[in-house]
Tab-separated table of C-alpha atoms in Angstrom:
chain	number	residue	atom	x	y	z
A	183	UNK	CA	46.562	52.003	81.737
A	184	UNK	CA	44.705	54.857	82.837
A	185	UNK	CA	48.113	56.519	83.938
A	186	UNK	CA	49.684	56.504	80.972
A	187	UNK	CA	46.181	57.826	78.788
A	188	UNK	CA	46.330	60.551	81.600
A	189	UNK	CA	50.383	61.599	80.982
A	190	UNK	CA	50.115	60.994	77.015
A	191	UNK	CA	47.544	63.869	78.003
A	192	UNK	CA	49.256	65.600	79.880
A	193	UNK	CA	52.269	65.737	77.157
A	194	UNK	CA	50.246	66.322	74.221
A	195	UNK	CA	49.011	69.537	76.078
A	196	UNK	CA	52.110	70.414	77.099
A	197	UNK	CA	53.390	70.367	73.569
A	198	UNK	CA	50.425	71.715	71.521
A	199	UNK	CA	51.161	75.003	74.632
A	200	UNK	CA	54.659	74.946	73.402
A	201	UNK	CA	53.772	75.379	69.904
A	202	UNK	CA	51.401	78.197	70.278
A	203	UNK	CA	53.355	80.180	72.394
A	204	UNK	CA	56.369	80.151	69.125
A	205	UNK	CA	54.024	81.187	66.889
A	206	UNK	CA	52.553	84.527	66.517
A	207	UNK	CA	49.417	84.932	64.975
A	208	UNK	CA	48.148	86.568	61.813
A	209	UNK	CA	46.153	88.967	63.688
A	210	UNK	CA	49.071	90.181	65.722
A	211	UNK	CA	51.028	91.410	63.099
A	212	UNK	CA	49.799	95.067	62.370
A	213	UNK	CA	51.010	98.550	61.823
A	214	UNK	CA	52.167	100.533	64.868
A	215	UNK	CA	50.270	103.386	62.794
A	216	UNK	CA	47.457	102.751	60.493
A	217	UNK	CA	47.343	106.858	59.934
A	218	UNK	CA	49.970	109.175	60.457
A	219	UNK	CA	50.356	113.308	59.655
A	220	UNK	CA	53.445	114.910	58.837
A	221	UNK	CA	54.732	118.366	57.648
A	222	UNK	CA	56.557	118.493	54.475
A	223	UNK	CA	60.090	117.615	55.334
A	224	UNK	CA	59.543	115.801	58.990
A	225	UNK	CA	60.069	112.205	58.882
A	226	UNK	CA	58.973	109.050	61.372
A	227	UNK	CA	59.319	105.042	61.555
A	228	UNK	CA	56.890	102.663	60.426
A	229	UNK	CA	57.027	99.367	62.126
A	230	UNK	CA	55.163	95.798	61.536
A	231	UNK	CA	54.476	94.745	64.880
A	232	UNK	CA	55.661	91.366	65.855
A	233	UNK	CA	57.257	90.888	62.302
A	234	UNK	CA	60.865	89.832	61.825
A	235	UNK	CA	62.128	93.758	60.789
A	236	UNK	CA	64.471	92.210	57.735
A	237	UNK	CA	61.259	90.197	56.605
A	238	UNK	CA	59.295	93.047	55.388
A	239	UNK	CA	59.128	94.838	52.043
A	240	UNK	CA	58.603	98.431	52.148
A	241	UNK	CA	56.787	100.651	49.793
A	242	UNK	CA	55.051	103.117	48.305
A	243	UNK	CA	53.156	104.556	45.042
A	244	UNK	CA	53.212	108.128	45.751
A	245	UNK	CA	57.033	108.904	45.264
A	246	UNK	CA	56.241	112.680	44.377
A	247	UNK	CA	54.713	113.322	47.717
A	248	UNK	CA	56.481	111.008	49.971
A	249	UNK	CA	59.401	108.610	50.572
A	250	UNK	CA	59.781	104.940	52.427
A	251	UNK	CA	63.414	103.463	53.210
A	252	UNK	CA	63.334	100.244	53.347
A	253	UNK	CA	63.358	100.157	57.485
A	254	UNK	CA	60.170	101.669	57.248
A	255	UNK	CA	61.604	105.480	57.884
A	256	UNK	CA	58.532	107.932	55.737
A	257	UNK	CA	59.852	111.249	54.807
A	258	UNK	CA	57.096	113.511	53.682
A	259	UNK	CA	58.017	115.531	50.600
A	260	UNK	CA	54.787	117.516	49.061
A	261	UNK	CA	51.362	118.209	50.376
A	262	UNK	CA	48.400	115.328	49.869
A	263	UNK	CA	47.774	112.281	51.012
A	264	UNK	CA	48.966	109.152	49.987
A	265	UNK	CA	49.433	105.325	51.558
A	266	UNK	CA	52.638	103.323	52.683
A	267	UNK	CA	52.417	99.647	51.894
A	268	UNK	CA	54.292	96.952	54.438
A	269	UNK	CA	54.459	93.796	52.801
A	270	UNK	CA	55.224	90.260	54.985
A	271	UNK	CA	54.380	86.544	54.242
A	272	UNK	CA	52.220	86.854	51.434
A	273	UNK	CA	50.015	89.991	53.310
A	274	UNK	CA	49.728	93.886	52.766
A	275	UNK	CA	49.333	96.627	55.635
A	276	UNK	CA	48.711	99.876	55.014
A	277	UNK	CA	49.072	103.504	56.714
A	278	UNK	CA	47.238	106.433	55.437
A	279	UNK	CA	49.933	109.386	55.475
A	280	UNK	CA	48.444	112.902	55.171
A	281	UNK	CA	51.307	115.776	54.414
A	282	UNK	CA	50.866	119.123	55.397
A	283	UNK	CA	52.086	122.378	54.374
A	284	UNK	CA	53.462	123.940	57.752
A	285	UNK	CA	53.525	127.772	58.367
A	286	UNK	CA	57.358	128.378	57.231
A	287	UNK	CA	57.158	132.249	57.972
A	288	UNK	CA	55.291	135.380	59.328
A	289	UNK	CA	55.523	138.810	57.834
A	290	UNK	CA	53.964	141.538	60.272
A	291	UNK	CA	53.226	145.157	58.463
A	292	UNK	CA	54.792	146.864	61.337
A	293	UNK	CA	57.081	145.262	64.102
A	294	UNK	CA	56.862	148.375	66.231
A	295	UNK	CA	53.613	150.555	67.072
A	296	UNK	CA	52.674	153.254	69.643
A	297	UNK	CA	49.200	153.603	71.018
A	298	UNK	CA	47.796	155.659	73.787
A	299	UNK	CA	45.921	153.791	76.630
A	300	UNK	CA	42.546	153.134	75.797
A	301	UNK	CA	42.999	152.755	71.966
A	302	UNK	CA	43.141	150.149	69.711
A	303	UNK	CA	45.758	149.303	66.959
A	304	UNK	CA	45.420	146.311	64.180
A	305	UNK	CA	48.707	144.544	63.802
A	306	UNK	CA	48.041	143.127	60.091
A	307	UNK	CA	50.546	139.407	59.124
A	308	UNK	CA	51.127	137.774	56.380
A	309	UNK	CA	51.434	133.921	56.581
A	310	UNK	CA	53.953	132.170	54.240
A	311	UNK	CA	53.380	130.371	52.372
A	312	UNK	CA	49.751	130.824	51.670
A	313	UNK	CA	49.091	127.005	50.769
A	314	UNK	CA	49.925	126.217	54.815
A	315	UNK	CA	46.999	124.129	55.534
A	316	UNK	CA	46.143	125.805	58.838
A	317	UNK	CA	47.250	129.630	58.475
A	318	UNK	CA	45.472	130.900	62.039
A	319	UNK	CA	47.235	132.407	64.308
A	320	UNK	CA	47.566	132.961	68.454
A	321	UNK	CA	48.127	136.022	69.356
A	322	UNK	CA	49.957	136.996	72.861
A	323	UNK	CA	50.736	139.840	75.305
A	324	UNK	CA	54.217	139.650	76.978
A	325	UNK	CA	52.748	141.705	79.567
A	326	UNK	CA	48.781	142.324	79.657
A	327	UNK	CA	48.489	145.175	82.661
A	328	UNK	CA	50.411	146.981	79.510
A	329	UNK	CA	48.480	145.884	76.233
A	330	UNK	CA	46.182	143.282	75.267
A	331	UNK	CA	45.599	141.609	71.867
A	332	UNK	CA	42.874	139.444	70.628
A	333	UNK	CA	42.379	136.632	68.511
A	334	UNK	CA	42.530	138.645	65.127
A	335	UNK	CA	45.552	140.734	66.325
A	336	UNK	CA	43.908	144.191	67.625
A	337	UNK	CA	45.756	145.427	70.207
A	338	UNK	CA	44.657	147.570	72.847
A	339	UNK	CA	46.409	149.879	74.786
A	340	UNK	CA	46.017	149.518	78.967
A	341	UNK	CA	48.796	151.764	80.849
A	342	UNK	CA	52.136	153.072	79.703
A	343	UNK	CA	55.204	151.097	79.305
A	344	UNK	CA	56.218	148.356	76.554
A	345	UNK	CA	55.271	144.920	75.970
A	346	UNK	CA	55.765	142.963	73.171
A	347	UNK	CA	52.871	141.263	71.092
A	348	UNK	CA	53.863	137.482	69.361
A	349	UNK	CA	52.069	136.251	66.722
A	350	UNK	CA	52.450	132.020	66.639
A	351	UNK	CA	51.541	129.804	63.939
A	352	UNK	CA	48.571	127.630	65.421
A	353	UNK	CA	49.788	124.136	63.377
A	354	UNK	CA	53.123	123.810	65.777
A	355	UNK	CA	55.218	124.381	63.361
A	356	UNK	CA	57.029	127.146	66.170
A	357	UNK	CA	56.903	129.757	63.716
A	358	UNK	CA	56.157	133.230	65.505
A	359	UNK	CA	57.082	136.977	65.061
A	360	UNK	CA	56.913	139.792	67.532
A	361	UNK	CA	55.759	143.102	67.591
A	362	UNK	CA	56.946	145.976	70.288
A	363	UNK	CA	54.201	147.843	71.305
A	364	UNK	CA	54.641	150.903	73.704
A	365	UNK	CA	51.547	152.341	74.989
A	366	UNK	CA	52.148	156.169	75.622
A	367	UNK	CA	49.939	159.398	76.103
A	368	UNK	CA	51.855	161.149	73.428
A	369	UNK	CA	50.258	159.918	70.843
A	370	UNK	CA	50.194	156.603	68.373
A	371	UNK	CA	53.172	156.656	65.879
A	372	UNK	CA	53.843	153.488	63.960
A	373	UNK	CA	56.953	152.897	62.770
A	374	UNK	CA	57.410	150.453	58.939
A	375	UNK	CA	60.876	149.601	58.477
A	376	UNK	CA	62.113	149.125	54.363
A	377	UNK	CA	62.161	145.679	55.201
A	378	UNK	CA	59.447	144.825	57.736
A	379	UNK	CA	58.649	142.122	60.280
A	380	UNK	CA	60.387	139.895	58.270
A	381	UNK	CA	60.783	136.415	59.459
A	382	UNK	CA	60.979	134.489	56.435
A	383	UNK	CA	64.740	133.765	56.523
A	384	UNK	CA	65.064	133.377	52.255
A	385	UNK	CA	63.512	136.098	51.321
A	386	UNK	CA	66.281	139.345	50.402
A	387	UNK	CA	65.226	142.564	50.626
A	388	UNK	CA	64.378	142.608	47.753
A	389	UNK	CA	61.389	139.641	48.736
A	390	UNK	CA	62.913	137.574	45.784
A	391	UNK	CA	61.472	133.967	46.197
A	392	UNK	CA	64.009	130.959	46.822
A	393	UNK	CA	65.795	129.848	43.860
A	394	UNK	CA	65.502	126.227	43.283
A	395	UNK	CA	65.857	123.504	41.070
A	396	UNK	CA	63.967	120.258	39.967
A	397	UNK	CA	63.828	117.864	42.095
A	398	UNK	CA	65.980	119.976	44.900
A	399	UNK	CA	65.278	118.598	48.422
A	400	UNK	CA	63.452	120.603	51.039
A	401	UNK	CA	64.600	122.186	54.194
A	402	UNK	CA	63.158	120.322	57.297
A	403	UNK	CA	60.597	121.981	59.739
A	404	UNK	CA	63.608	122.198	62.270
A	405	UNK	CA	66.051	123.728	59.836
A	406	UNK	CA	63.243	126.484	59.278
A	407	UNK	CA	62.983	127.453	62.903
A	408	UNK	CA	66.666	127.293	62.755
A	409	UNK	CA	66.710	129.994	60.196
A	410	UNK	CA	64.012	132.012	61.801
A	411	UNK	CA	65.897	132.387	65.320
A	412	UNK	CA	69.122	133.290	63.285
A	413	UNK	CA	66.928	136.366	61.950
A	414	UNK	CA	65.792	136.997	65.352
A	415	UNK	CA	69.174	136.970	66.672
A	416	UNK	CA	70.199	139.420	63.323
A	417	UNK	CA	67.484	141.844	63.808
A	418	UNK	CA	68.347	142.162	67.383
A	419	UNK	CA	71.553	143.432	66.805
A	420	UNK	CA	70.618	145.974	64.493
A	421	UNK	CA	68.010	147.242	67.729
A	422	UNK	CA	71.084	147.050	69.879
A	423	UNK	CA	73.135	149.207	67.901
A	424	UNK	CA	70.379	151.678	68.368
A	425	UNK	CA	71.123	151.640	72.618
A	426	UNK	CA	74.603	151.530	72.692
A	427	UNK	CA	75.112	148.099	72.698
A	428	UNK	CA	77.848	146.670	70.551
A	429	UNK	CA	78.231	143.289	68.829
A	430	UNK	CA	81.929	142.884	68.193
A	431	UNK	CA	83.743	140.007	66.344
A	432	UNK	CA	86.289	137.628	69.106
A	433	UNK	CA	87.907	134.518	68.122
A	434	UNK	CA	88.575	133.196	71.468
A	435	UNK	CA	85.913	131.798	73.216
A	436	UNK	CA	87.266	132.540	76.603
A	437	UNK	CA	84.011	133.795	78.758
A	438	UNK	CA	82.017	134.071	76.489
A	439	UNK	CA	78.303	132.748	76.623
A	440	UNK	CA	77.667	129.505	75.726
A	441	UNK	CA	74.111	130.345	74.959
A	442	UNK	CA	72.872	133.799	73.428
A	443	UNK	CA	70.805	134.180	76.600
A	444	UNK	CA	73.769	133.961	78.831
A	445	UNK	CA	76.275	136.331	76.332
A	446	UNK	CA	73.602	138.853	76.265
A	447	UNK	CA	73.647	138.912	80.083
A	448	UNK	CA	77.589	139.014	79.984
A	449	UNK	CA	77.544	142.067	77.606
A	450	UNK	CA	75.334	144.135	80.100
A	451	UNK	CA	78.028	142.808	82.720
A	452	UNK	CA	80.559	144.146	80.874
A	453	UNK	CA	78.617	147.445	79.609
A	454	UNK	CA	78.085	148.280	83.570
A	455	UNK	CA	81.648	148.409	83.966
A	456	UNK	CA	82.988	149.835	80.598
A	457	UNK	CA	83.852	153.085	82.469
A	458	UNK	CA	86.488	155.642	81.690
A	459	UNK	CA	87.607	158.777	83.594
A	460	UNK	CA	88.823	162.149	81.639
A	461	UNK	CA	90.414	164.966	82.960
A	462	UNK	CA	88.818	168.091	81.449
A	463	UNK	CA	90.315	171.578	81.766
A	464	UNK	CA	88.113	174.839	81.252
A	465	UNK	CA	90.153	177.195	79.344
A	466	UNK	CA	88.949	180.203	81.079
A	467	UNK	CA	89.073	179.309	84.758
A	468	UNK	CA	91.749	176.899	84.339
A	469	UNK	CA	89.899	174.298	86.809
A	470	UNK	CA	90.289	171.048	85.785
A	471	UNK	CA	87.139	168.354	86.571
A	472	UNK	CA	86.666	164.486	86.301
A	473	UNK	CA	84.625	163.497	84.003
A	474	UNK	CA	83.235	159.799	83.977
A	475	UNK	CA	83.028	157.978	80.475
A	476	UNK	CA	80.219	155.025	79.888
A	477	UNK	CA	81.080	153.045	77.263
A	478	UNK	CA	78.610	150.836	75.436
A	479	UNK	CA	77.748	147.072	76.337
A	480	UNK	CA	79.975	144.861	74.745
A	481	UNK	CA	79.017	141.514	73.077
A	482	UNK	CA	81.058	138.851	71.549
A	483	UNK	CA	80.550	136.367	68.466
A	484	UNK	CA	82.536	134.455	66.349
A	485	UNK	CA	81.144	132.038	63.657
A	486	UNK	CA	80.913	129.080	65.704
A	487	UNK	CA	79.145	130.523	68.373
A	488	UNK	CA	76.403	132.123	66.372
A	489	UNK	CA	75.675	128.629	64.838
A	490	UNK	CA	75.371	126.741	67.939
A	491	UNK	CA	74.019	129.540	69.826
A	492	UNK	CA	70.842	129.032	67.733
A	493	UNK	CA	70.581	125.139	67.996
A	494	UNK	CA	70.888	125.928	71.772
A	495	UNK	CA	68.172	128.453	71.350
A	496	UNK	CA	65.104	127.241	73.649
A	497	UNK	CA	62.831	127.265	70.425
A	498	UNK	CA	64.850	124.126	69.460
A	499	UNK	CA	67.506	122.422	71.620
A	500	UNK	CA	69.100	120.863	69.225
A	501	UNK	CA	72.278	121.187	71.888
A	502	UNK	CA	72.856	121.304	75.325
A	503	UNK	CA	74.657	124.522	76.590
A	504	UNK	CA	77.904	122.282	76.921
A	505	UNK	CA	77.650	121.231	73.773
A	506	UNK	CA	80.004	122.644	71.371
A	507	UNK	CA	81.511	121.425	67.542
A	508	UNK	CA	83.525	123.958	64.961
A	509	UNK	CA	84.856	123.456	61.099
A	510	UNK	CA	88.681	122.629	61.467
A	511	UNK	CA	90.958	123.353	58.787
A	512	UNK	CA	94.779	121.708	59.405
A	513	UNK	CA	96.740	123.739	56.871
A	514	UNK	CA	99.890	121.034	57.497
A	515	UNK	CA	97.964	117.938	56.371
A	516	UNK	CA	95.526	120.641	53.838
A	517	UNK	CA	92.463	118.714	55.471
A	518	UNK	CA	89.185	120.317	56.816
A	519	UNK	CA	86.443	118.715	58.878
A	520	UNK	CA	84.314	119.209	61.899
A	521	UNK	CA	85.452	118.744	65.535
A	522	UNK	CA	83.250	118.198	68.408
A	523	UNK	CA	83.841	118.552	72.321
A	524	UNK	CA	84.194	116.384	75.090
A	525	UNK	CA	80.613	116.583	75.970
A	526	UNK	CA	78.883	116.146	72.377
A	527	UNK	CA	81.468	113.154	72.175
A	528	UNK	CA	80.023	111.292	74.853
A	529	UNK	CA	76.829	111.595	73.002
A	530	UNK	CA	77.218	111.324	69.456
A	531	UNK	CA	74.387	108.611	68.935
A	532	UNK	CA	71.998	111.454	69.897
A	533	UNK	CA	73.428	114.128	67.545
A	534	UNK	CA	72.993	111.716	64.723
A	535	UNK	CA	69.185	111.499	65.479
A	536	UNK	CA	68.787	115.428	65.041
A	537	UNK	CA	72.129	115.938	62.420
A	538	UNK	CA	73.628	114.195	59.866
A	539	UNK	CA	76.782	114.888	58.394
A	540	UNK	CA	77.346	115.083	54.731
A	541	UNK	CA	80.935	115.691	53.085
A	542	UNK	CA	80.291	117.265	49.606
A	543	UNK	CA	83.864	118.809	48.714
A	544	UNK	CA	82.128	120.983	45.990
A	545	UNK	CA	80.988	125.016	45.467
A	546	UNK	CA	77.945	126.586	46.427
A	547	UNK	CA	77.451	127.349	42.818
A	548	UNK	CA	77.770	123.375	41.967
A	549	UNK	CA	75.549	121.986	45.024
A	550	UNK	CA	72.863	124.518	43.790
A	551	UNK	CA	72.825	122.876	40.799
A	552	UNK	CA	72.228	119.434	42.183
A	553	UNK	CA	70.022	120.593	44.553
A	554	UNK	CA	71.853	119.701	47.417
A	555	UNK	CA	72.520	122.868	49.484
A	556	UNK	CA	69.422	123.940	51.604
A	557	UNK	CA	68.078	126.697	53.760
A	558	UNK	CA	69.736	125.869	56.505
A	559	UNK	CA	72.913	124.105	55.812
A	560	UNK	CA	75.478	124.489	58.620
A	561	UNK	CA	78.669	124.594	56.026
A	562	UNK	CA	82.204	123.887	57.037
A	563	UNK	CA	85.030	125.118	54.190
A	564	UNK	CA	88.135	123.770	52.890
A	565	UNK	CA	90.697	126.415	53.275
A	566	UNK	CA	89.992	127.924	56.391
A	567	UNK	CA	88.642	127.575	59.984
A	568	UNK	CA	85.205	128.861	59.417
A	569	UNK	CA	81.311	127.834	59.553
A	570	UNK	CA	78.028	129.965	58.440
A	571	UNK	CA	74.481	129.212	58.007
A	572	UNK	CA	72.967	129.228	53.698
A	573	UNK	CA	70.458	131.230	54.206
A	574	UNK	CA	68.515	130.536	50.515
A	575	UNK	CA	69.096	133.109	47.644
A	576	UNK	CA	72.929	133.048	47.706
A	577	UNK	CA	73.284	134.708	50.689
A	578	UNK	CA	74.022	133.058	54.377
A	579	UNK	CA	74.187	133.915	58.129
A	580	UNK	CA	77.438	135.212	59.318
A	581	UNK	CA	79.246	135.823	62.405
A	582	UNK	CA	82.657	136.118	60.826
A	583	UNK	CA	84.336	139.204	59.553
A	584	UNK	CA	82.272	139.764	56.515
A	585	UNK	CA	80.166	142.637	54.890
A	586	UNK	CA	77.599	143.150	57.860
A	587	UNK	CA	79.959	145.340	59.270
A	588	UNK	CA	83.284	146.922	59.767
A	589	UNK	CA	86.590	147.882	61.873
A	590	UNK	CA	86.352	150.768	63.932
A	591	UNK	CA	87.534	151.786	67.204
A	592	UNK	CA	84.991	151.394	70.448
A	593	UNK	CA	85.583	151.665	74.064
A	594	UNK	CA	85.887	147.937	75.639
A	595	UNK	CA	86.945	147.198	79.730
A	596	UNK	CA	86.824	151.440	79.754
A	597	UNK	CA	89.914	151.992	76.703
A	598	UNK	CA	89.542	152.609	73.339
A	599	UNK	CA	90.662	149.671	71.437
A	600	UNK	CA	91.404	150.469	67.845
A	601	UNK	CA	90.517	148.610	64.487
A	602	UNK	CA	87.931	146.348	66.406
A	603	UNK	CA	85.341	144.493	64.030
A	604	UNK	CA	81.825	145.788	64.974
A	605	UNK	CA	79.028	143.692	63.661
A	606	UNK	CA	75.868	145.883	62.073
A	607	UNK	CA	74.027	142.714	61.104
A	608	UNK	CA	74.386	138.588	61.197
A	609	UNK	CA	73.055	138.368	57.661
A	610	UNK	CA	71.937	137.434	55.607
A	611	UNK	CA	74.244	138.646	53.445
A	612	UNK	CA	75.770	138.024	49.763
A	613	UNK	CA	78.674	136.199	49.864
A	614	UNK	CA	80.842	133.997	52.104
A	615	UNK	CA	82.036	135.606	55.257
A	616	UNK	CA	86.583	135.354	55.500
A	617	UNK	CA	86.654	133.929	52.052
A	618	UNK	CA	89.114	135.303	49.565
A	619	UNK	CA	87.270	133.924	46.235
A	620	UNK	CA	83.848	132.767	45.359
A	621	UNK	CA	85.769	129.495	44.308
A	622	UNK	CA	86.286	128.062	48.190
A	623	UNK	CA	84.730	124.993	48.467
A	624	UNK	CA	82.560	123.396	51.267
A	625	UNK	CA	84.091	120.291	53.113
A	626	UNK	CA	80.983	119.146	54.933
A	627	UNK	CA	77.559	120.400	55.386
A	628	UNK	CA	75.743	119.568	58.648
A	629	UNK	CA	71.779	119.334	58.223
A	630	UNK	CA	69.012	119.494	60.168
A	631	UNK	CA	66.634	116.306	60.166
């Protein structure tokens, strides 16, 4: 008798064990996050914790400032705070989400200065916009035997030569500018460009704010950076010009860089031996002498490669360096769309974690309107093999044959090579670069989460 009280024991143990361990308690089921801080435009997953996922109710009061899917994803649209609600078998969780208003841009005064050793020069910036919730900034010498800078931006001058000073957003947003600074006994000489230091990839000129319309989505963190190392790679250009080094338009892709790093090495390459010889004969003497020719460094962009050069750019590595995708236009079938290598194939489940792809079919002029063309936008037309970058104010980033430059003739593998396109600038610029009409339409945009 006593054997069977003892295995009745036994088994009602046995089963009350197998019971608990199939049912999860109440106080296991929580938040992954009870608080969470974004920037305006980033997004991340909520999850209930050991809660059937297509169980739980998602939600939120605070539509104006923020968004909830109903997998839990919270995109952060305006600066506050507000609360995400997860609701599952009759209970509530909560997360506190506070939105922040990242540093989107920095305007320096002056992007180049000259100071003799031993004196001191105040680099004055401008943070945009000026609701960004933590506007400091860290200041940095690319080379401090040359000139130092503090906290508040003075630099001082230590020994001649030329370093460059970067000014970086403190709320990791990766916003920066630089500033050359050459420290020489000749004297300090500043120099203030018409349009200077400026980083903030929407603003014209002109410093016209970005045109939007109610409601009109924002441009994510990432897209912003994206921007910001296109102006980079325009305002290099423009320095280049100034020591004979050419930017010219190529279709092929041939060997050119897959990064703007590596191309910019290639073009020195190729600058070292663009080298001509001419015979010249002195009219008096009649002797005739050798004289060598350097030709300028050579560069080569298309519009594909500018836009991938800059999600390759080590600010955001969006791509790898083997990465490569261009708009495709198939005038036999009259169908447009974008095509993507081998080795973005192979990983397309990451690209869609960064990207997504959105086929629109419509104007500029008409997505304006909706609000559904951003700062940005990595646009692919109907009508033509072509991609830019919208820029904001109707104007975009270019590496096609468009108004930021012209045809001329230039010296390239030591010959002059007639009617040549010669970039001056990547943009931004009015218009749409190799379009015959402001009526083309965009096929697909690709955006940056």
């Amino acid at each position: 008798m006593r054997k069977i009280r003892r295995m009745l024991l036994i088994c009602t143990l046995m089963l009350i064990a197998m019971l608990c361990a199939g049912t999860v308690s109440a106080e296991s089921i929580r938040l992954n996050q009870k608080k969470l801080t974004l920037f305006v435009g980033q997004s991340e997953n909520l999850t209930l914790l050991n809660a059937p996922a297509s169980e739980v109710t998602w939600s939120t009061k605070a539509t104006r400032k923020l968004s909830v899917d109903e997998n839990g994803l919270v995109t952060a649209k305006k600066q506050g705070k507000a609360y995400v609600r997860a609701y599952y078998n009759g209970k509530r969780y909560r997360c506190k989400i506070t939105i922040l208003q990242p540093v989107t841009a920095i305007r320096l005064k002056k992007t180049e200065v000259t100071v003799k050793p031993g004196k001191k020069v105040k680099l004055k910036a401008t943070v945009i916009p000026a609701t960004a919730d933590n506007p400091k900034l860290k200041w940095t010498s690319s080379d401090k035997s040359i000139a130092k800078v503090n906290k508040n931006g003075k630099v001082r001058g230590i020994a001649e030569g030329t370093a460059t000073i970067t000014a970086t957003a403190a709320d990791g947003s990766g916003v920066s500018v630089e500033c050359t600074v050459t420290v020489s006994e000749s004297g300090t000489k500043t120099v203030d460009p018409s349009n200077p230091g400026t980083t903030d990839p929407t603003a014209d000129p002109q410093e016209k704010p970005v045109v939007t319309v109610p409601g009109q989505k924002q441009p994510s963190a990432r897209a912003r950076i994206y921007l910001q190392v296109l102006q980079s790679y325009s305002d290099q250009i423009v320095k280049d010009a100034q020591n004979n080094f050419n930017w010219v338009y190529d279709s092929s892709y041939g060997s050119k860089g897959p990064t703007w790093e590596v191309e910019r090495k290639n073009a020195i390459a190729r600058g070292t031996a663009n080298v001509a010889t001419k015979t010249v004969k002195n009219e008096e003497t009649g002797e005739e002498t050798t004289v060598t020719i350097q030709g300028p460094k050579i560069g080569y962009c298309n519009c594909a490669l500018l836009v991938r050069w800059a999600l390759k750019d080590p600010k955001l590595k969006l791509l790898t360096s083997s990465e490569s995708f261009w708009s495709k236009w198939d005038s036999s079938t009259q169908t447009a769309g974008f095509y993507f290598n081998g080795s973005m194939k192979k990983n397309m489940s990451k690209f869609y974690e960064n990207f997504e792809i959105i086929t629109v079919d419509k104007t500029p002029a008409a997505l304006l309107a909706e609000g559904n063309l951003l700062p940005g936008d990595i646009c692919g037309w109907n009508g033509m093999q072509h991609t830019n970058v919208y820029a904001g104010n109707g104007t975009w980033y270019e590496g096609g044959r468009v108004s930021v430059g012209g045809y001329r003739s230039i010296m390239i593998d030591g010959k002059n090579q007639a009617n040549r396109y010669v970039f001056t600038s990547f943009g931004p610029v009015k218009g749409i670069g190799m379009s015959p009409s402001g009526g083309r339409t965009i096929h697909q945009i690709i955006r940056i989460k």
